[in-house]
Amino acid sequence: MRGVTEADLPELVRVDREAFPDDPYPYFVLRQLYDVHGDRLLVLDDGERLHGYVLFPTVSEGREGRIMSLGVTRDQRGRGHGRRLMLEVLRRMRAEELREVSLTVEPTNAAAIMLYRSIGFTSEDSVRKNYFGPGEDRLVMTLIL
Ligand SMILES: CC(C)(COP(=O)(O)OP(=O)(O)OC[C@H]1O[C@@H](n2cnc3c(N)ncnc32)[C@H](O)[C@@H]1OP(=O)(O)O)[C@@H](O)C(=O)NCCC(=O)NCCS
């Protein structure tokens, strides 16, 4: 696990497309996310390829964290990579003395919801209707750091 570099962008785009085949970020969006939040993006690198990433910017003038994206390539799932990425993000946010971190997740994404619950995220079962546009509901989850 390490911070992202500009040279990682093509690989990052590939990983994002593998992790989110139905709804990947366009290249130019990932490029701009890198430009703005590159210091808050961790990648999993085996020395040859990337296998996952997490993007964790802050909001509210740096007082709160957001998990904006977490993805592990299909062939690498179920090996603890997602949990390791998330635990490292929480460790960093606690060191920065952020007060809470939140995220949104597709309400049917059982794997992600189980992961988030297992590390302390809770939801008030409040699904935000049409959060990502018509028919694209999201469950909001929060963790007090
Ligand atoms: C969600 C995701 C990041 C999990 O990554 P992962 O590396 O496979 O997860 P881990 O191996 O670290 O598993 C951690 C926990 O997640 C949960 N989990 C993972 N896969 C699961 C599955 N198929 N079914 C149910 N729970 C699952 C479990 O609670 C697991 O803990 P356990 O191993 O002690 O049972 C991965 O499935 C993924 O990239 N999915 C596609 C992109 C996505 O949906 N991202 C989240 C957007 S909000």
Coordinates of N, CA and C and ligand atoms in Angstrom, one line a residue:
M1 N 0.9 -1.2 0.0 CA 0.0 0.0 0.0 C 0.9 1.2 0.0
R2 N 0.6 2.2 -0.9 CA 1.4 3.4 -0.9 C 0.5 4.5 -1.5
G3 N 1.1 5.7 -1.5 CA 0.4 6.9 -2.1 C 0.5 6.8 -3.6
V4 N -0.4 7.5 -4.2 CA -0.5 7.4 -5.7 C 0.5 8.4 -6.3
T5 N 1.0 8.1 -7.5 CA 1.8 9.1 -8.2 C 1.1 9.3 -9.6
E6 N 1.6 10.4 -10.3 CA 1.0 10.7 -11.6 C 1.2 9.6 -12.5
A7 N 2.3 8.9 -12.4 CA 2.6 7.7 -13.4 C 1.6 6.6 -13.2
D8 N 0.9 6.6 -12.0 CA -0.1 5.5 -11.8 C -1.4 5.7 -12.5
L9 N -1.6 6.9 -13.1 CA -3.0 7.2 -13.6 C -3.5 6.2 -14.6
P10 N -2.8 5.7 -15.6 CA -3.4 4.7 -16.5 C -3.8 3.4 -15.7
E11 N -2.9 3.0 -14.8 CA -3.2 1.8 -14.0 C -4.4 2.0 -13.1
L12 N -4.5 3.2 -12.6 CA -5.6 3.6 -11.7 C -6.9 3.5 -12.4
V13 N -6.9 4.0 -13.7 CA -8.1 4.0 -14.5 C -8.5 2.5 -14.8
R14 N -7.5 1.7 -15.0 CA -7.8 0.3 -15.3 C -8.5 -0.4 -14.1
V15 N -7.9 -0.1 -12.9 CA -8.4 -0.7 -11.6 C -9.8 -0.2 -11.4
D16 N -10.0 1.1 -11.6 CA -11.3 1.6 -11.4 C -12.4 1.0 -12.3
R17 N -12.0 0.8 -13.5 CA -12.9 0.1 -14.5 C -13.2 -1.3 -14.1
E18 N -12.2 -2.0 -13.6 CA -12.4 -3.4 -13.1 C -13.3 -3.4 -11.9
A19 N -13.0 -2.5 -11.0 CA -13.8 -2.5 -9.7 C -15.2 -2.0 -9.9
F20 N -15.4 -1.1 -10.9 CA -16.7 -0.5 -11.1 C -17.1 -0.6 -12.6
P21 N -17.3 -1.8 -13.1 CA -17.5 -2.0 -14.6 C -18.7 -1.2 -15.1
D22 N -19.7 -1.1 -14.3 CA -20.9 -0.5 -14.8 C -20.9 1.1 -14.7
D23 N -20.0 1.6 -13.9 CA -20.0 3.0 -13.6 C -18.6 3.6 -13.3
P24 N -17.6 3.3 -14.2 CA -16.3 3.8 -13.8 C -16.2 5.3 -14.0
Y25 N -15.2 5.9 -13.3 CA -14.9 7.3 -13.6 C -14.4 7.5 -15.0
P26 N -14.8 8.5 -15.7 CA -14.1 8.8 -17.0 C -12.7 9.2 -16.6
Y27 N -11.8 9.0 -17.6 CA -10.4 9.3 -17.3 C -10.2 10.7 -16.8
F28 N -10.9 11.6 -17.5 CA -10.6 13.0 -17.1 C -11.1 13.3 -15.7
V29 N -12.1 12.6 -15.2 CA -12.5 12.8 -13.8 C -11.5 12.3 -12.8
L30 N -11.0 11.1 -13.1 CA -9.9 10.5 -12.2 C -8.7 11.4 -12.3
R31 N -8.4 11.9 -13.4 CA -7.3 12.9 -13.6 C -7.4 14.1 -12.6
Q32 N -8.6 14.6 -12.7 CA -8.9 15.8 -11.9 C -9.0 15.5 -10.4
L33 N -9.5 14.3 -10.1 CA -9.5 13.9 -8.7 C -8.1 13.7 -8.2
Y34 N -7.2 13.2 -9.0 CA -5.8 13.1 -8.7 C -5.2 14.5 -8.5
D35 N -5.5 15.4 -9.4 CA -4.9 16.7 -9.2 C -5.3 17.4 -7.9
V36 N -6.6 17.2 -7.5 CA -7.1 17.9 -6.3 C -6.9 17.1 -5.0
H37 N -7.0 15.8 -5.1 CA -6.9 14.9 -3.9 C -5.8 13.9 -3.9
G38 N -4.8 14.1 -4.8 CA -3.8 13.0 -5.0 C -3.1 12.6 -3.7
D39 N -3.0 13.6 -2.7 CA -2.4 13.2 -1.5 C -3.3 12.5 -0.5
R40 N -4.6 12.2 -1.0 CA -5.5 11.5 -0.2 C -6.0 10.3 -1.0
L41 N -5.1 9.6 -1.7 CA -5.4 8.5 -2.5 C -4.3 7.4 -2.3
L42 N -4.7 6.2 -1.8 CA -3.8 5.1 -1.6 C -4.1 4.0 -2.6
V43 N -3.0 3.4 -3.1 CA -3.1 2.3 -4.0 C -2.5 1.0 -3.4
L44 N -3.0 -0.1 -3.9 CA -2.3 -1.4 -3.6 C -1.5 -1.8 -4.8
D45 N -0.2 -2.0 -4.6 CA 0.7 -2.2 -5.6 C 1.6 -3.5 -5.3
D46 N 1.6 -4.4 -6.2 CA 2.4 -5.6 -5.9 C 3.8 -5.5 -6.6
G47 N 4.1 -4.3 -7.1 CA 5.4 -4.2 -7.8 C 5.2 -4.2 -9.3
E48 N 4.2 -4.8 -9.7 CA 3.9 -4.9 -11.2 C 2.6 -4.2 -11.6
R49 N 1.6 -4.4 -10.8 CA 0.3 -3.9 -11.1 C -0.4 -3.4 -9.9
L50 N -1.4 -2.5 -10.1 CA -2.2 -2.1 -9.0 C -3.4 -3.0 -8.9
H51 N -3.9 -3.2 -7.6 CA -5.0 -4.1 -7.4 C -6.2 -3.4 -6.7
G52 N -6.0 -2.2 -6.3 CA -7.1 -1.5 -5.6 C -6.7 -0.1 -5.2
Y53 N -7.7 0.6 -4.8 CA -7.4 2.0 -4.3 C -8.5 2.5 -3.4
V54 N -8.2 3.5 -2.7 CA -9.2 4.2 -1.9 C -8.9 5.7 -2.0
L55 N -10.0 6.5 -2.1 CA -9.9 7.9 -2.2 C -10.6 8.5 -1.0
F56 N -9.9 9.3 -0.2 CA -10.5 9.7 1.1 C -10.3 11.2 1.4
P57 N -10.9 12.1 0.6 CA -10.8 13.5 0.9 C -11.4 14.0 2.2
T58 N -11.2 15.3 2.5 CA -11.9 15.8 3.6 C -12.9 16.9 3.1
V59 N -13.9 17.2 4.0 CA -14.8 18.2 3.7 C -15.0 19.0 5.0
S60 N -15.9 20.0 5.0 CA -16.1 20.9 6.2 C -14.8 21.5 6.7
E61 N -14.1 22.1 5.8 CA -12.8 22.7 6.1 C -11.8 21.8 6.8
G62 N -11.8 20.6 6.3 CA -10.8 19.6 6.8 C -11.2 18.9 8.1
R63 N -12.4 19.1 8.6 CA -12.8 18.5 9.9 C -13.4 17.2 9.8
E64 N -13.9 16.8 8.6 CA -14.6 15.6 8.4 C -14.0 14.8 7.2
G65 N -14.0 13.5 7.3 CA -13.5 12.7 6.2 C -14.6 12.1 5.3
R66 N -14.3 11.8 4.1 CA -15.2 11.1 3.2 C -14.5 10.0 2.6
I67 N -15.1 8.9 2.4 CA -14.6 7.8 1.6 C -15.3 8.0 0.3
M68 N -14.6 8.5 -0.7 CA -15.2 8.8 -2.0 C -15.3 7.6 -2.9
S69 N -14.2 6.8 -2.8 CA -14.2 5.6 -3.6 C -13.3 4.6 -3.0
L70 N -13.7 3.3 -3.0 CA -12.9 2.2 -2.6 C -13.2 1.0 -3.6
G71 N -12.1 0.5 -4.1 CA -12.3 -0.6 -5.1 C -11.1 -1.5 -5.1
V72 N -11.4 -2.8 -5.2 CA -10.4 -3.9 -5.3 C -10.7 -4.6 -6.6
T73 N -9.8 -5.0 -7.4 CA -10.0 -5.7 -8.6 C -10.7 -7.1 -8.3
R74 N -11.5 -7.6 -9.2 CA -12.3 -8.8 -8.9 C -11.4 -10.0 -8.4
D75 N -10.3 -10.2 -9.1 CA -9.4 -11.4 -8.8 C -8.7 -11.3 -7.5
Q76 N -8.8 -10.1 -6.9 CA -8.1 -9.9 -5.6 C -9.0 -9.8 -4.4
R77 N -10.3 -9.9 -4.6 CA -11.2 -9.7 -3.5 C -11.2 -10.9 -2.6
G78 N -11.7 -10.6 -1.4 CA -11.8 -11.6 -0.3 C -10.5 -12.0 0.3
R79 N -9.5 -11.2 0.1 CA -8.2 -11.4 0.7 C -7.8 -10.4 1.8
G80 N -8.8 -9.6 2.2 CA -8.5 -8.6 3.2 C -8.0 -7.3 2.7
H81 N -7.9 -7.1 1.4 CA -7.3 -5.8 0.8 C -8.2 -4.6 1.1
G82 N -9.5 -4.8 0.9 CA -10.5 -3.7 1.2 C -10.4 -3.3 2.6
R83 N -10.4 -4.3 3.5 CA -10.3 -4.0 5.0 C -9.0 -3.2 5.3
R84 N -7.9 -3.7 4.7 CA -6.6 -3.0 5.0 C -6.6 -1.6 4.5
L85 N -7.1 -1.4 3.3 CA -7.2 0.0 2.8 C -8.0 0.9 3.8
M86 N -9.2 0.4 4.2 CA -10.0 1.2 5.1 C -9.4 1.4 6.4
L87 N -8.8 0.4 7.0 CA -8.2 0.6 8.3 C -7.0 1.6 8.3
E88 N -6.3 1.6 7.2 CA -5.2 2.6 7.0 C -5.8 4.0 6.9
V89 N -6.9 4.1 6.2 CA -7.5 5.4 6.1 C -8.0 5.9 7.5
L90 N -8.6 5.0 8.2 CA -9.1 5.4 9.6 C -8.0 5.8 10.5
R91 N -6.9 5.1 10.4 CA -5.7 5.4 11.2 C -5.2 6.8 10.8
R92 N -5.1 7.1 9.6 CA -4.6 8.4 9.1 C -5.6 9.5 9.6
M93 N -6.9 9.3 9.5 CA -7.9 10.3 9.8 C -7.9 10.5 11.4
R94 N -7.6 9.5 12.1 CA -7.6 9.7 13.6 C -6.3 10.5 13.9
A95 N -5.2 10.2 13.2 CA -4.0 10.9 13.5 C -4.2 12.4 13.1
E96 N -5.0 12.7 12.2 CA -5.3 14.1 11.8 C -6.3 14.7 12.7
E97 N -6.9 13.9 13.6 CA -7.9 14.4 14.5 C -9.2 14.9 13.8
L98 N -9.5 14.2 12.7 CA -10.8 14.4 12.1 C -11.9 13.9 13.1
R99 N -13.1 14.5 13.0 CA -14.1 14.1 14.0 C -15.0 13.0 13.5
E100 N -15.3 12.9 12.2 CA -16.1 11.8 11.7 C -15.8 11.6 10.2
V101 N -16.2 10.4 9.8 CA -16.0 10.1 8.4 C -17.3 9.4 7.9
S102 N -17.6 9.8 6.7 CA -18.9 9.2 6.1 C -18.7 8.8 4.7
L103 N -19.6 8.0 4.2 CA -19.6 7.5 2.8 C -21.0 7.2 2.4
T104 N -21.2 7.0 1.1 CA -22.5 6.4 0.6 C -22.2 5.2 -0.1
V105 N -23.2 4.3 -0.1 CA -23.0 3.0 -0.7 C -24.3 2.5 -1.3
E106 N -24.2 1.8 -2.4 CA -25.5 1.3 -3.0 C -26.1 0.4 -2.0
P107 N -27.4 0.6 -1.7 CA -28.1 -0.2 -0.7 C -28.0 -1.7 -0.9
T108 N -27.8 -2.2 -2.1 CA -27.7 -3.7 -2.3 C -26.3 -4.2 -2.3
N109 N -25.3 -3.4 -2.1 CA -23.9 -3.8 -2.1 C -23.5 -4.4 -0.8
A110 N -23.9 -5.7 -0.6 CA -23.8 -6.4 0.7 C -22.3 -6.5 1.1
A111 N -21.4 -6.8 0.2 CA -20.0 -6.9 0.5 C -19.5 -5.6 1.1
A112 N -19.7 -4.5 0.5 CA -19.2 -3.3 1.0 C -19.9 -2.9 2.3
I113 N -21.2 -3.1 2.4 CA -21.9 -2.7 3.6 C -21.4 -3.6 4.8
M114 N -21.1 -4.9 4.6 CA -20.6 -5.7 5.6 C -19.2 -5.2 6.1
L115 N -18.4 -4.9 5.1 CA -17.1 -4.4 5.4 C -17.2 -3.1 6.3
Y116 N -18.0 -2.2 5.8 CA -18.1 -0.9 6.5 C -18.6 -1.1 8.0
R117 N -19.7 -2.0 8.1 CA -20.2 -2.2 9.4 C -19.2 -2.9 10.3
S118 N -18.4 -3.8 9.7 CA -17.4 -4.6 10.6 C -16.3 -3.7 11.1
I119 N -16.1 -2.5 10.5 CA -15.1 -1.6 11.1 C -15.7 -0.4 11.8
G120 N -17.0 -0.5 12.0 CA -17.6 0.5 12.9 C -18.6 1.5 12.3
F121 N -18.7 1.5 10.9 CA -19.7 2.4 10.3 C -21.1 2.0 10.6
T122 N -21.9 3.0 10.9 CA -23.4 2.7 11.1 C -24.2 3.6 10.1
S123 N -25.4 3.1 10.0 CA -26.3 3.9 9.1 C -27.7 3.9 9.9
E124 N -28.4 5.0 9.7 CA -29.7 5.0 10.3 C -30.7 4.5 9.4
D125 N -30.2 3.5 8.6 CA -31.1 2.9 7.6 C -31.8 4.0 6.7
S126 N -31.1 5.1 6.6 CA -31.6 6.2 5.8 C -31.1 6.2 4.4
V127 N -31.9 5.6 3.5 CA -31.5 5.6 2.1 C -31.9 6.9 1.5
R128 N -30.9 7.6 0.9 CA -31.1 8.8 0.2 C -31.6 8.5 -1.2
K129 N -32.8 8.8 -1.5 CA -33.4 8.6 -2.8 C -32.8 9.4 -3.9
N130 N -32.5 8.8 -5.0 CA -32.0 9.5 -6.2 C -30.7 10.3 -6.0
Y131 N -29.9 9.8 -5.0 CA -28.7 10.6 -4.6 C -27.8 10.7 -5.8
F132 N -27.6 9.7 -6.6 CA -26.8 9.8 -7.8 C -27.6 9.9 -9.1
G133 N -28.8 10.5 -9.0 CA -29.6 10.7 -10.1 C -30.8 9.8 -10.0
P134 N -31.7 9.9 -11.0 CA -33.0 9.1 -10.9 C -32.8 7.6 -10.7
G135 N -33.4 7.1 -9.7 CA -33.3 5.6 -9.4 C -32.0 5.2 -8.8
E136 N -31.0 6.1 -8.5 CA -29.7 5.7 -8.0 C -29.7 6.1 -6.5
D137 N -30.3 5.3 -5.7 CA -30.4 5.5 -4.3 C -29.0 5.2 -3.6
R138 N -28.7 5.8 -2.5 CA -27.5 5.5 -1.7 C -27.8 5.4 -0.2
L139 N -27.2 4.5 0.5 CA -27.2 4.4 1.9 C -26.1 5.2 2.5
V140 N -26.4 6.1 3.4 CA -25.3 7.0 4.0 C -24.8 6.2 5.3
M141 N -23.5 6.1 5.4 CA -22.9 5.5 6.6 C -21.9 6.4 7.2
T142 N -21.8 6.4 8.5 CA -21.0 7.3 9.3 C -20.2 6.6 10.4
L143 N -19.0 7.1 10.7 CA -18.3 6.6 11.8 C -17.7 7.8 12.6
I144 N -17.9 7.8 13.9 CA -17.3 8.8 14.7 C -15.9 8.4 15.0
L145 N -14.9 9.2 14.7 CA -13.5 8.8 14.8 C -13.0 8.9 16.3
Ligands
LIG1 C1 -16.2 -3.9 -1.3 C2 -14.8 -4.3 -1.7 C3 -13.9 -3.1 -1.7 C4 -14.3 -5.3 -0.6 O1 -12.9 -5.5 -0.8 P1 -12.3 -7.0 -0.4 O2 -10.8 -6.8 -0.5 O3 -12.9 -8.0 -1.2 O4 -12.8 -7.1 1.1 P2 -12.0 -7.9 2.3 O5 -11.4 -9.2 1.8 O6 -11.1 -7.0 3.0 O7 -13.2 -8.2 3.2 C5 -13.5 -7.4 4.3 C6 -15.0 -7.7 4.7 O8 -15.9 -7.3 3.7 C7 -17.0 -8.1 3.8 N1 -17.1 -8.9 2.5 C8 -16.2 -8.9 1.5 N2 -16.6 -9.6 0.5 C9 -17.8 -10.0 0.8 C10 -18.8 -10.8 0.2 N3 -18.7 -11.3 -1.1 N4 -20.0 -11.0 0.8 C11 -20.3 -10.5 2.0 N5 -19.3 -9.8 2.7 C12 -18.2 -9.6 2.1 C13 -16.8 -9.1 4.9 O9 -17.4 -8.5 6.1 C14 -15.3 -9.1 5.0 O10 -14.8 -9.5 6.3 P3 -14.4 -11.0 6.6 O11 -13.4 -11.4 5.6 O12 -13.9 -10.9 8.0 O13 -15.7 -11.8 6.5 C15 -14.7 -5.1 -3.0 O14 -15.7 -6.1 -3.0 C16 -15.0 -4.2 -4.3 O15 -14.0 -3.6 -4.8 N6 -16.2 -4.2 -4.8 C17 -16.5 -3.4 -6.0 C18 -16.4 -1.9 -5.8 C19 -17.3 -1.5 -4.6 O16 -18.5 -1.9 -4.5 N7 -16.8 -0.6 -3.8 C20 -17.5 0.0 -2.7 C21 -18.2 1.2 -3.1 S1 -19.1 2.0 -1.8

